[in-house]
Tab-separated table of C-alpha atoms and ligand atoms in Angstrom:
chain	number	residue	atom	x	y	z
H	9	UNK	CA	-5.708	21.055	60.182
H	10	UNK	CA	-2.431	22.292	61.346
H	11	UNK	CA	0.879	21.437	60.475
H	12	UNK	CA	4.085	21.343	62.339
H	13	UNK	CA	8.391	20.866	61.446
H	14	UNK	CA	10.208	18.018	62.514
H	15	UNK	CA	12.815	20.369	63.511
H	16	UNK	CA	10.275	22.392	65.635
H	17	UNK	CA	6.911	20.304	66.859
H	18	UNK	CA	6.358	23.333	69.066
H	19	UNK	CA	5.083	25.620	66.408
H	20	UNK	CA	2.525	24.800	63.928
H	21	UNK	CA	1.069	26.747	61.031
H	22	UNK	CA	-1.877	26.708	58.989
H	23	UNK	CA	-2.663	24.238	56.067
H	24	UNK	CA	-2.777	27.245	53.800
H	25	UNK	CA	1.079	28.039	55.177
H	26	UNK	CA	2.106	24.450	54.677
H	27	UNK	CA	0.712	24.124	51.578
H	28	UNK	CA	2.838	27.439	50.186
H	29	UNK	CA	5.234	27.660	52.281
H	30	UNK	CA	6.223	23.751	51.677
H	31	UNK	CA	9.582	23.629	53.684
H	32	UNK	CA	10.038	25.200	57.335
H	33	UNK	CA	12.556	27.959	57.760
H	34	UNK	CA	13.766	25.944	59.772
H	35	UNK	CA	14.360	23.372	57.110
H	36	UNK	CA	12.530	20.344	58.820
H	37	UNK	CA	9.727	18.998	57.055
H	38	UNK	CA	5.660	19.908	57.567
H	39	UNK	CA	3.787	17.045	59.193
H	40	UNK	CA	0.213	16.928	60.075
H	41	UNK	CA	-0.976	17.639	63.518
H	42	UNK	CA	-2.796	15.587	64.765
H	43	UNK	CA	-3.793	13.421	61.956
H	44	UNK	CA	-7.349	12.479	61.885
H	45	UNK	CA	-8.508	9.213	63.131
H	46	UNK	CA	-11.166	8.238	59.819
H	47	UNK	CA	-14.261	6.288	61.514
H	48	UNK	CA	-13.588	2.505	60.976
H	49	UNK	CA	-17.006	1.974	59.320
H	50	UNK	CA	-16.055	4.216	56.539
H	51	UNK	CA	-13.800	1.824	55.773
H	52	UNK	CA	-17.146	-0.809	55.313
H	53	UNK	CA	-18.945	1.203	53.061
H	54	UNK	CA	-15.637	2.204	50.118
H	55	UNK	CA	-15.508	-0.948	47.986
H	56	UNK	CA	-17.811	0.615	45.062
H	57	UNK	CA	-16.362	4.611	45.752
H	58	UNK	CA	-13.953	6.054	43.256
H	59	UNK	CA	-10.652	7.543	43.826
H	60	UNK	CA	-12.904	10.868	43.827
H	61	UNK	CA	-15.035	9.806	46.503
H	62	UNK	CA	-12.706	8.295	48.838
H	63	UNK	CA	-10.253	11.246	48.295
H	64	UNK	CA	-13.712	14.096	49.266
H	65	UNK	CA	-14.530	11.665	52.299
H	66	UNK	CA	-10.683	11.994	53.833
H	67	UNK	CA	-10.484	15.780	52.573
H	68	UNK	CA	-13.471	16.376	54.593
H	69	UNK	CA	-12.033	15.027	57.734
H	70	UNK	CA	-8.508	16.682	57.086
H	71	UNK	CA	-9.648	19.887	55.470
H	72	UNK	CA	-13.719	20.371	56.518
H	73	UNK	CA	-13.081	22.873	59.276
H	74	UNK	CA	-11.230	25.497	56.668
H	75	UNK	CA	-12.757	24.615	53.341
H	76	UNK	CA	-16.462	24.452	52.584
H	77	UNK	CA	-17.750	21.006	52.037
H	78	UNK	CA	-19.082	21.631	47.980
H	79	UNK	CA	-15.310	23.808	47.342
H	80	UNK	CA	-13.631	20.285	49.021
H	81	UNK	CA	-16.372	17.967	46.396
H	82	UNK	CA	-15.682	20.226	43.476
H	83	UNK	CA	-11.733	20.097	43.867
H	84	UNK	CA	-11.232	16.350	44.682
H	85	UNK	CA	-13.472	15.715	41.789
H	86	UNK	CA	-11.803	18.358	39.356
H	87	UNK	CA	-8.345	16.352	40.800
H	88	UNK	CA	-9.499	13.200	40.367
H	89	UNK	CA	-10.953	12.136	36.571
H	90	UNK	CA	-9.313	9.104	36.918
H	91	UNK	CA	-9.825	6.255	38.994
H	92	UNK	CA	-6.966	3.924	40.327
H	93	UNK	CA	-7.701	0.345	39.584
H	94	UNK	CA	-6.702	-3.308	41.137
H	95	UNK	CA	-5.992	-5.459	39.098
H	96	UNK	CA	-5.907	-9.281	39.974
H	97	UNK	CA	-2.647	-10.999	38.641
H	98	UNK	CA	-3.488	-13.985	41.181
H	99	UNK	CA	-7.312	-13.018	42.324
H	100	UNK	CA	-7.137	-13.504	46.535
H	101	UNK	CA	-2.721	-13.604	46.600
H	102	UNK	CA	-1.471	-10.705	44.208
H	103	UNK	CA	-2.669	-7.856	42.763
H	104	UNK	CA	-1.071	-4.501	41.342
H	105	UNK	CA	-2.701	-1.155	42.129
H	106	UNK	CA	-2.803	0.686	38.386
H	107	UNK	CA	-1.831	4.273	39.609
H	108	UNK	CA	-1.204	5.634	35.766
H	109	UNK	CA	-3.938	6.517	34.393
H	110	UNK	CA	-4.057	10.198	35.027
H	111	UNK	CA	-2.897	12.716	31.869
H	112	UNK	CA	1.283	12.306	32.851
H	113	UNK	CA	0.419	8.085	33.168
H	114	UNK	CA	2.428	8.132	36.577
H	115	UNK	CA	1.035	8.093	39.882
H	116	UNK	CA	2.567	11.397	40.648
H	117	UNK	CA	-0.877	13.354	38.876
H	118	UNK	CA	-2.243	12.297	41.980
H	119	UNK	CA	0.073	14.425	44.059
H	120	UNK	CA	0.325	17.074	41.604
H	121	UNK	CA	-3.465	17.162	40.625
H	122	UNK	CA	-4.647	17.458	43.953
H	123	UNK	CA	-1.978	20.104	45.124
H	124	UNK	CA	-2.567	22.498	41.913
H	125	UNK	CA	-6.636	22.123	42.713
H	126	UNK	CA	-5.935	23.007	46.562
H	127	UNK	CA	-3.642	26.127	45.620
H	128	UNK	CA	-6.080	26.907	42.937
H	129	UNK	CA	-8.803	27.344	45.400
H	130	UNK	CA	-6.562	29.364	47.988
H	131	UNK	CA	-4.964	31.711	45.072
H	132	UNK	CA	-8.770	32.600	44.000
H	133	UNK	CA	-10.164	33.820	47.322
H	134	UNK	CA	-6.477	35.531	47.680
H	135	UNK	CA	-5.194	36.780	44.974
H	136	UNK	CA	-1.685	36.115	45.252
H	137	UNK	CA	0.540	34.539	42.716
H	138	UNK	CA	2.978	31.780	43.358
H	139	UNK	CA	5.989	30.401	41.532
H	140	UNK	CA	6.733	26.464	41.391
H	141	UNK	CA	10.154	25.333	41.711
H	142	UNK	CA	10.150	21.783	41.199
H	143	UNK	CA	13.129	19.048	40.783
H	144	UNK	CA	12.585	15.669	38.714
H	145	UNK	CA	14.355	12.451	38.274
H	146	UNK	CA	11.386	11.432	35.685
H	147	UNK	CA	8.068	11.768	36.588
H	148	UNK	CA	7.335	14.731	38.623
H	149	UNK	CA	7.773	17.130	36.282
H	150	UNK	CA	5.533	15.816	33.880
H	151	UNK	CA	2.938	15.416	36.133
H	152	UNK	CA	3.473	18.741	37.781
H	153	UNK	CA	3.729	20.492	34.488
H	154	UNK	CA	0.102	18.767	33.646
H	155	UNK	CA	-0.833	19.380	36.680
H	156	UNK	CA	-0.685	22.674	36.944
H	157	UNK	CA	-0.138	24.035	33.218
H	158	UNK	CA	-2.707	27.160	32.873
H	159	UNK	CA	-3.241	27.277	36.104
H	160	UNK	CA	-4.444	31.101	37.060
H	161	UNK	CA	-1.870	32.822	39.566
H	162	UNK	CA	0.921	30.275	38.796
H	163	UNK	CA	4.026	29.695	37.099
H	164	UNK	CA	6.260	26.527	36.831
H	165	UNK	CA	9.721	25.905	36.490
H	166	UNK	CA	11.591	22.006	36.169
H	167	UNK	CA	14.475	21.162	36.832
H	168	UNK	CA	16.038	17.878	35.440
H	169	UNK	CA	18.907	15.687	34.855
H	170	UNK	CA	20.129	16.396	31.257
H	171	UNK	CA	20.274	12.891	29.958
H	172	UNK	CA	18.998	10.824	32.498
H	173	UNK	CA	15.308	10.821	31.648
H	174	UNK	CA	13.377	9.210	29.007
H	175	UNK	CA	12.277	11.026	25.962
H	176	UNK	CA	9.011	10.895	26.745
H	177	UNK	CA	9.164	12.157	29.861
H	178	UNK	CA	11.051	14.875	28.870
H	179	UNK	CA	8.595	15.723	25.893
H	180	UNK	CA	6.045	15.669	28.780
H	181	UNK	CA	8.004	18.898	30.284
H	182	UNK	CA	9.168	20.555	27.821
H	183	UNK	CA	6.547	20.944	25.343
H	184	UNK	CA	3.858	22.696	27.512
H	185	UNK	CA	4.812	26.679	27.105
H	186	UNK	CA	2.736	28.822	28.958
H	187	UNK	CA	3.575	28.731	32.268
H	188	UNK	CA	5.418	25.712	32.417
H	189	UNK	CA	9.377	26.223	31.811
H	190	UNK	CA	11.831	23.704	32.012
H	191	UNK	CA	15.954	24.331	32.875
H	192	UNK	CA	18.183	21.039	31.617
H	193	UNK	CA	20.622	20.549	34.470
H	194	UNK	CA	23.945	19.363	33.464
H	195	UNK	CA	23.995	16.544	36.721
H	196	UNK	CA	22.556	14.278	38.152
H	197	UNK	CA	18.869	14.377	40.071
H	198	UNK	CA	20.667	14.954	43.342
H	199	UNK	CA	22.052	18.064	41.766
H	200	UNK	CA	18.659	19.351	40.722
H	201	UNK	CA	17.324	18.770	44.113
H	202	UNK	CA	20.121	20.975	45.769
H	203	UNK	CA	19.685	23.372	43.576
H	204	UNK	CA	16.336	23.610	44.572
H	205	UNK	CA	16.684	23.492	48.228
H	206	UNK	CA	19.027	26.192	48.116
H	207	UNK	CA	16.588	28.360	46.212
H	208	UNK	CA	14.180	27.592	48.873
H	209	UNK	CA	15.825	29.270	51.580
H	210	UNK	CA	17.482	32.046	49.609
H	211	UNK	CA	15.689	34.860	51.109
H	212	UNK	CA	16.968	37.397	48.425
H	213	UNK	CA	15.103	34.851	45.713
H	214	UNK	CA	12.213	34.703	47.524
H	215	UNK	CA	12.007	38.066	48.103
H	216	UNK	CA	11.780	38.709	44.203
H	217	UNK	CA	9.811	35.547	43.606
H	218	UNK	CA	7.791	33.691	46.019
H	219	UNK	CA	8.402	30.125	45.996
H	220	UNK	CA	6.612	27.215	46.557
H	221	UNK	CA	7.712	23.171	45.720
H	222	UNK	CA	5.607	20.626	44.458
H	223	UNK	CA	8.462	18.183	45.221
H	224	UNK	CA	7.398	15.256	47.418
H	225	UNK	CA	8.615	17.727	50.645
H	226	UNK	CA	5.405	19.622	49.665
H	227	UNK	CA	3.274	17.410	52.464
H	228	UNK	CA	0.265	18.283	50.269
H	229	UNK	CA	1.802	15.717	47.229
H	230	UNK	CA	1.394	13.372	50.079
H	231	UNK	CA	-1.472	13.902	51.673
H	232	UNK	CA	-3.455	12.702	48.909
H	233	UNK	CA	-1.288	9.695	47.659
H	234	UNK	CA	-2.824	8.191	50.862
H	235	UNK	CA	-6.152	8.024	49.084
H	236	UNK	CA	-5.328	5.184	46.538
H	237	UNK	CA	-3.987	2.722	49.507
H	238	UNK	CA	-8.135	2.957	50.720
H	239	UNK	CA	-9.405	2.907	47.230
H	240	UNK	CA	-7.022	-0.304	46.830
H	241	UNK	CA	-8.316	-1.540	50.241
H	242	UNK	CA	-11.924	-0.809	49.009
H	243	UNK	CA	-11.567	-2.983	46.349
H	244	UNK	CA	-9.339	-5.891	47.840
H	245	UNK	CA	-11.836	-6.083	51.126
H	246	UNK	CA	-13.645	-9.141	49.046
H	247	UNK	CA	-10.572	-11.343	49.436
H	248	UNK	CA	-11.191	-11.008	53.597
H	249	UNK	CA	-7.796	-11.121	53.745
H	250	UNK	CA	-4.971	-8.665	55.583
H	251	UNK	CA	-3.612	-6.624	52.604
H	252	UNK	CA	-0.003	-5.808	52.052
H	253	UNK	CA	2.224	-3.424	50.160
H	254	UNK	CA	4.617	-3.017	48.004
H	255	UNK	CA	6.127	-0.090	47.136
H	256	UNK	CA	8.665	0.501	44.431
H	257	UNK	CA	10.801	3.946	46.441
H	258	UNK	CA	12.927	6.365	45.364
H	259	UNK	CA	12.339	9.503	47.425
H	260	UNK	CA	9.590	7.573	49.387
H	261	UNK	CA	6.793	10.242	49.528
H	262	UNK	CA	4.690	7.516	48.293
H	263	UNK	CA	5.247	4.802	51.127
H	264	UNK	CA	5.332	8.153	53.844
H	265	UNK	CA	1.589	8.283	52.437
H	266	UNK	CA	0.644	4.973	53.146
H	267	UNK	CA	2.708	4.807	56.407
H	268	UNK	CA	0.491	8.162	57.530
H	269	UNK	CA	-3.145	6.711	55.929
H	270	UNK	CA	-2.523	3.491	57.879
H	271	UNK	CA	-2.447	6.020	61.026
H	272	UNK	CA	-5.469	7.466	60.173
H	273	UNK	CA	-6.912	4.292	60.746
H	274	UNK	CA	-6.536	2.179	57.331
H	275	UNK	CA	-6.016	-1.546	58.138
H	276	UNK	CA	-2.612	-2.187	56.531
H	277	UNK	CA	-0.264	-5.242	57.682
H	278	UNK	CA	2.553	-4.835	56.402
H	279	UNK	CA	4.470	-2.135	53.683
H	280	UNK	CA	7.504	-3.218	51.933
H	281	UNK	CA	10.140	-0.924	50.622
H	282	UNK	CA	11.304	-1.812	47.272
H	283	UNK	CA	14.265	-0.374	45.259
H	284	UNK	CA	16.797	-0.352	42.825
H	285	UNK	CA	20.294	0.022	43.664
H	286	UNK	CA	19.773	3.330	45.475
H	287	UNK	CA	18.998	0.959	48.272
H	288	UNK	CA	19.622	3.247	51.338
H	289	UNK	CA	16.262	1.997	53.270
H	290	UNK	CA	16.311	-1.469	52.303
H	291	UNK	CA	20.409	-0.831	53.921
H	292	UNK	CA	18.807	1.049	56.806
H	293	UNK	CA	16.203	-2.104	57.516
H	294	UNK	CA	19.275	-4.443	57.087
H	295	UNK	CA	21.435	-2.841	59.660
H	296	UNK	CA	20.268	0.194	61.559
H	297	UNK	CA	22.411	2.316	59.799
H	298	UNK	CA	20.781	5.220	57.258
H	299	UNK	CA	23.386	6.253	55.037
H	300	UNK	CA	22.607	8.542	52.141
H	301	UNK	CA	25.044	8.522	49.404
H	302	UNK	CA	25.257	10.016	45.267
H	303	UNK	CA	22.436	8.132	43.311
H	304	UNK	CA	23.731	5.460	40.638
H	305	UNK	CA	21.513	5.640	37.438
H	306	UNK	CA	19.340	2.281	36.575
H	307	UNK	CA	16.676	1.198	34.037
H	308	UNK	CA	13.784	2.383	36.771
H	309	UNK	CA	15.327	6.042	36.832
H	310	UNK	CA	12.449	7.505	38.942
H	311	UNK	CA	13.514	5.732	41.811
H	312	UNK	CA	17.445	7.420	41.313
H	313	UNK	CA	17.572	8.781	44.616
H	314	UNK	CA	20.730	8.760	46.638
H	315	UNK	CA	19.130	10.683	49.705
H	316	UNK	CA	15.751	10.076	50.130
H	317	UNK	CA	14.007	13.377	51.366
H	318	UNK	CA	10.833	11.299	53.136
H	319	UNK	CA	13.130	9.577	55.139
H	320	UNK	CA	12.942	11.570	58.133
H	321	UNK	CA	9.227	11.874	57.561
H	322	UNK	CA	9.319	7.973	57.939
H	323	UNK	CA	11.228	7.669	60.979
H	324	UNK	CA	9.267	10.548	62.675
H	325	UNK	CA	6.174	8.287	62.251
H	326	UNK	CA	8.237	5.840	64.318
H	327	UNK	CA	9.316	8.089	66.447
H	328	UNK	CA	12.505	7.503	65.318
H	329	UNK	CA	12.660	4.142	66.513
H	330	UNK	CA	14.518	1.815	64.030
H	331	UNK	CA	12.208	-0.979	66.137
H	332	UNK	CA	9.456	-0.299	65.107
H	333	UNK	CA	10.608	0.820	61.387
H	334	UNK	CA	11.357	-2.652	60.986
H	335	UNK	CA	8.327	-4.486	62.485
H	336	UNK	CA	6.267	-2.669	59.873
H	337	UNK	CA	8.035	-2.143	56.709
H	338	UNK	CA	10.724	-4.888	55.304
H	339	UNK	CA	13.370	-3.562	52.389
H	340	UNK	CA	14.525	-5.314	49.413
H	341	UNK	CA	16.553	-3.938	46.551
H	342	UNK	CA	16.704	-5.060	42.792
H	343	UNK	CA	19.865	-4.733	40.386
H	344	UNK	CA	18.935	-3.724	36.556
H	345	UNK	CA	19.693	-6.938	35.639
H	346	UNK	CA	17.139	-8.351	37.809
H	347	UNK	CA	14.761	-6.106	37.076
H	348	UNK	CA	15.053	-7.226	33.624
H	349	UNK	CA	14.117	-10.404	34.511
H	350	UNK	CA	11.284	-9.349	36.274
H	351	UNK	CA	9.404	-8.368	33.739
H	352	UNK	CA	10.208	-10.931	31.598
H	353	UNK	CA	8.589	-13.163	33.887
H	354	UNK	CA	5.765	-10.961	35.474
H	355	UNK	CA	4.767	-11.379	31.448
H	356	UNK	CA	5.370	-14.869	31.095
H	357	UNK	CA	3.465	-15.704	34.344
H	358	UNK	CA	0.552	-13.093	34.506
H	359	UNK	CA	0.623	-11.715	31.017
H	360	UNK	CA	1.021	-8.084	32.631
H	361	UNK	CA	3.260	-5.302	31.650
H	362	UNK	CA	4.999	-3.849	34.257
H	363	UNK	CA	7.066	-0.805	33.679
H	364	UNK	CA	10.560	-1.251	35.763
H	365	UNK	CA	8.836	0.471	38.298
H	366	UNK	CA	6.285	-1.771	39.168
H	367	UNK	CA	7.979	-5.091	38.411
H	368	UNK	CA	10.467	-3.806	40.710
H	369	UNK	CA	7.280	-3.722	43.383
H	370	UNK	CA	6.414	-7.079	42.587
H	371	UNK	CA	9.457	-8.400	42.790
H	372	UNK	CA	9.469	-6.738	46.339
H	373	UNK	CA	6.281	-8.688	46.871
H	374	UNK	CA	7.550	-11.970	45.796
H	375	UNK	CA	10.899	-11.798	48.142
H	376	UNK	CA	8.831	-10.828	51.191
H	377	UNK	CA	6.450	-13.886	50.571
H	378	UNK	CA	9.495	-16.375	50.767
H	379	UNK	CA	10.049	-15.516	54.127
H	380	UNK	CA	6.563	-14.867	55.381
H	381	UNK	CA	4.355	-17.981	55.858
H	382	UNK	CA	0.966	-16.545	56.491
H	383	UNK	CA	-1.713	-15.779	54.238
H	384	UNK	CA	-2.397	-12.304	53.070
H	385	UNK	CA	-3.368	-10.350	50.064
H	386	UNK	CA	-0.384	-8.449	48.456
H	387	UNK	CA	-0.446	-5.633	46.285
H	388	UNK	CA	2.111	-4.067	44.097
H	389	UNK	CA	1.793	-0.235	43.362
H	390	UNK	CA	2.318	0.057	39.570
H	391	UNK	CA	3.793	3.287	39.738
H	392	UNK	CA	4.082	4.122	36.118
H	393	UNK	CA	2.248	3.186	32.224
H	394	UNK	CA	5.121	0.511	31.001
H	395	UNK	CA	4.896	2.601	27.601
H	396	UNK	CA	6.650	5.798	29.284
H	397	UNK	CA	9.567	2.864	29.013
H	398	UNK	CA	8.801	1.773	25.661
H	399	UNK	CA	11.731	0.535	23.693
H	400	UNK	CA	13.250	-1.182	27.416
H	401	UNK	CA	9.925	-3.222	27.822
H	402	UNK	CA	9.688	-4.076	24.705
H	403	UNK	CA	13.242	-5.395	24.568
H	404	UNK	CA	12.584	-7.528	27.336
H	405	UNK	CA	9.765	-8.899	26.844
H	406	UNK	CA	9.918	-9.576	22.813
H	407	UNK	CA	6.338	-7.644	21.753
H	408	UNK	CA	5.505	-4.740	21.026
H	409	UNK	CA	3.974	-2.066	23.920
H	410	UNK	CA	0.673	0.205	22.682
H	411	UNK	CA	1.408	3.796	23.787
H	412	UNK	CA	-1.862	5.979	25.052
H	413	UNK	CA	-2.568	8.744	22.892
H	414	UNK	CA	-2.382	11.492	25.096
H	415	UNK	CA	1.508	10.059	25.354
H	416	UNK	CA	1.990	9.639	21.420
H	417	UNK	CA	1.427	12.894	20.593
H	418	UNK	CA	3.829	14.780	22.405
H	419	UNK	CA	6.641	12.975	20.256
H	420	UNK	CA	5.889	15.092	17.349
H	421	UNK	CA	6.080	18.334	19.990
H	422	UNK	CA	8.927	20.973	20.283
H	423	UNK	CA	11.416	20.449	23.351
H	424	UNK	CA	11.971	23.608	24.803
H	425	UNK	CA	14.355	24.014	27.988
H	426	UNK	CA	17.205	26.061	29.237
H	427	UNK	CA	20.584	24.251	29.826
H	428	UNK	CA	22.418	25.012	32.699
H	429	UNK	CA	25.430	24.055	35.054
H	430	UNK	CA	25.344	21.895	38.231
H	431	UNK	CA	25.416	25.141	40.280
H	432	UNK	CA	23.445	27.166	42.140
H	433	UNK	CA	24.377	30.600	40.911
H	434	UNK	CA	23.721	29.568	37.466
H	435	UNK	CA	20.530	28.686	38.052
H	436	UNK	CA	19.545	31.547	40.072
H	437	UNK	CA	20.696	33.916	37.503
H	438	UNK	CA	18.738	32.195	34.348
H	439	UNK	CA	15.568	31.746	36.549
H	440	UNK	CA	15.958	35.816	36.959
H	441	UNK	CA	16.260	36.561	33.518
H	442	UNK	CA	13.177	34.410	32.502
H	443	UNK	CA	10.698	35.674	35.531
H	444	UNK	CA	11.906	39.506	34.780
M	249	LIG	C1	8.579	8.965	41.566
M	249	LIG	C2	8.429	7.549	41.166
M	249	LIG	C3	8.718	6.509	42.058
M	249	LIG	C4	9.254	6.787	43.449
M	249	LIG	O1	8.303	7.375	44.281
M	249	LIG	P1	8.754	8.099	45.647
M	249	LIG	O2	7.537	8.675	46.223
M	249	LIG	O3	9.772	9.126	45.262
M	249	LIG	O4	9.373	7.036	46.479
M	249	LIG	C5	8.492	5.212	41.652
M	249	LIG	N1	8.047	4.932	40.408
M	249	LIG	C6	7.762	5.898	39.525
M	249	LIG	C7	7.285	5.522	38.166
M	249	LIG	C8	7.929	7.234	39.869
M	249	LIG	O5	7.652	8.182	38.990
């Protein structure tokens, strides 16, 4: 597999390259080239594979001539413990795709998991070491940290909003040690994120320390987010019915993925962009017009992004044509208050707990059916476990929400970070004194 820029198609590098490297020098964004056409009678035979499975059938065809098939079985497997259920709210009309049940209980351990096993298996036959500079607005870093905590040849550094994530989440990456170190940016997540693209093509920095991202730029995050739209397929082919999806967006890695899985071949109908007030794509669908601007904080504060990064990978799978954007993805956008009343009623009507997340994808779902008259199956990402938003849920929906273990523990855990400015310089300067 080969990978090109958007800023460059001409020149393409190696998966191994893409998969370090993560952004161009030229600062366009890896794609895949060409991506693999999966044979449509794989798609007959998924319905009883796991997330495991599915993900070693479509590594094979993306990764098969590099890697060896067992090294592919062994890391999909070693990525994938968990599987990534459908669950029927309305069995044959509307389901939601359970994508937390990894060790972070956010989809992103899918990403992260799959990424740290791929670099794993390049840093053993190489022997190189790698550094991880990663920026969060909630979940990433806690399923990077996971992800890739004790990982041989590797070392991890977070950047995140002081403030503006949950508690939780922020015991998730700043508890870890090792490896794993965590810098508490006095901004907002668009800060973090300039900080780290600036670090990214500071060649003095990388000089000293080689960089890599596991941000949603890294295609390899993608890549494997693709996966769970065929495992949801797999499970929803009983229905007989066209499937479509909603998914709640904030830097839209996750819709890229399904937008690039439906090229390889997955039969997908429709996608539908769903989002809090950072509502630059639904505004793009609207009127043609793709405007970032500074993220506004909300109750769903992993979707706080004010310029989107995937965004150009999205269009380029359009070919930049806002035509055919908008045939196959529709955009709406949900206030707090709103979402608040989502979940009230996603409880009241279905007895499911949906994290702001998720009811924000179903919410999606239920504004596209109004104006679509056909019959389909839709299905709702649930993006993250409703208990990494505890006290909000349960303020909504008047009961009590049970927290997984492997989340209650960490509140008795240490925070540990390093607070720094909005700026650059600072943080180039602490992330010296920690590596040396
Ligand atoms: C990261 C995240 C999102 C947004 O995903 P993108 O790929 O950035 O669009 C949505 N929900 C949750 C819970 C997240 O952690």
């Amino acid at each position: 597999m080969r990978f090109y820029s958007t800023n460059n198609p001409q020149k393409t590098v190696t998966s191994e390259q893409a998969l370090f490297q993560s952004m161009p020098f030229d600062k366009g964004l890896y794609m895949p080239s060409p991506l693999p056409i999966l044979r449509p009678d794989f798609f007959n035979t998924i319905a009883s594979q796991s997330l495991a499975d599915i993900g070693f059938e479509i590594s094979k065809a993306l990764f098969g001539a590099e890697i060896s098939k067992t090294d592919l079985e062994e890391l999909t497997h070693n990525a994938f413990p968990f599987d990534t259920p459908l669950v029927d709210l309305q069995p044959g009309q509307t389901g939601v795709l359970e994508l937390f049940h990894g060790p972070s209980l956010a989809f992103k351990d899918v990403g992260a998991r799959y990424m740290a096993a791929l670099m794993s298996y390049y840093l053993k036959i190489s022997d190189k070491e790698v550094h991880i500079l990663v920026a969060t607005s909630g979940d990433t870093g806690g399923a990077v940290a996971m992800g890739f905590h004790n990982v041989p040849g590797i070392r991890v550094s977070i950047l995140y909003p002081s403030g503006r994530i949950s508690d939780l989440q922020e015991k998730q990456l700043t508890t870890l040690g090792g490896n794993v170190q965590a810098f508490e940016v006095e901004g907002s997540f668009d800060d973090c994120q300039a900080i780290v693209k600036e670090a990214f093509t500071d060649d003095e920095l990388n000089a000293q320390i080689p960089l890599s991202s596991a941000n949603s730029i890294n295609i390899f995050r993608l890549i494997p987010q693709g996966f769970y739209y065929v495992r949801a397929y797999g499970q929803a082919r009983k229905f007989g019915k066209s499937i479509v999806f909603s998914t709640p967006s904030g830097n839209f890695g996750n819709l890229t993925a399904g937008v690039m899985v439906q090229k390889m071949g997955l039969p997908v109908e429709h996608f539908i962009a769903s989002t809090n007030l950072n509502d630059i794509v639904p505004k793009y669908l609207e009127t043609g017009n793709y405007l970032p601007r500074p993220s506004v904080a909300t109750i769903s504060n992993a979707m706080d992004v004010g310029t989107p990064s995937n965004f150009t990978r999205l269009s380029y799978l359009y070919n930049n044509d806002y035509k055919h954007f908008k045939e196959n993805i529709s955009g709406y956008f949900f206030s707090d208050d709103e979402t608040r009343i989502g979940i009230k009623q996603i409880y009241n009507r279905y007895n499911y707990v949906a994290c702001p997340h998720t009811a924000i994808g179903l919410m999606g779902l239920e504004a596209y059916s109004k104006k679509s008259s056909h019959d389909y199956f839709g299905v709702a990402l649930a993006t993250a476990h409703p208990s990494k938003f505890k006290l909000l849920v349960e303020e909504v929906i008047g009961q009590s929400v049970d927290v997984p273990e492997r989340l209650a523990i960490l509140a008795e855990k240490e925070k540990y970070s390093v607070k720094i400015p909005a700026n650059y310089e600072a943080f180039k300067d602490s992330l010296l004194q920690t590596v040396a």
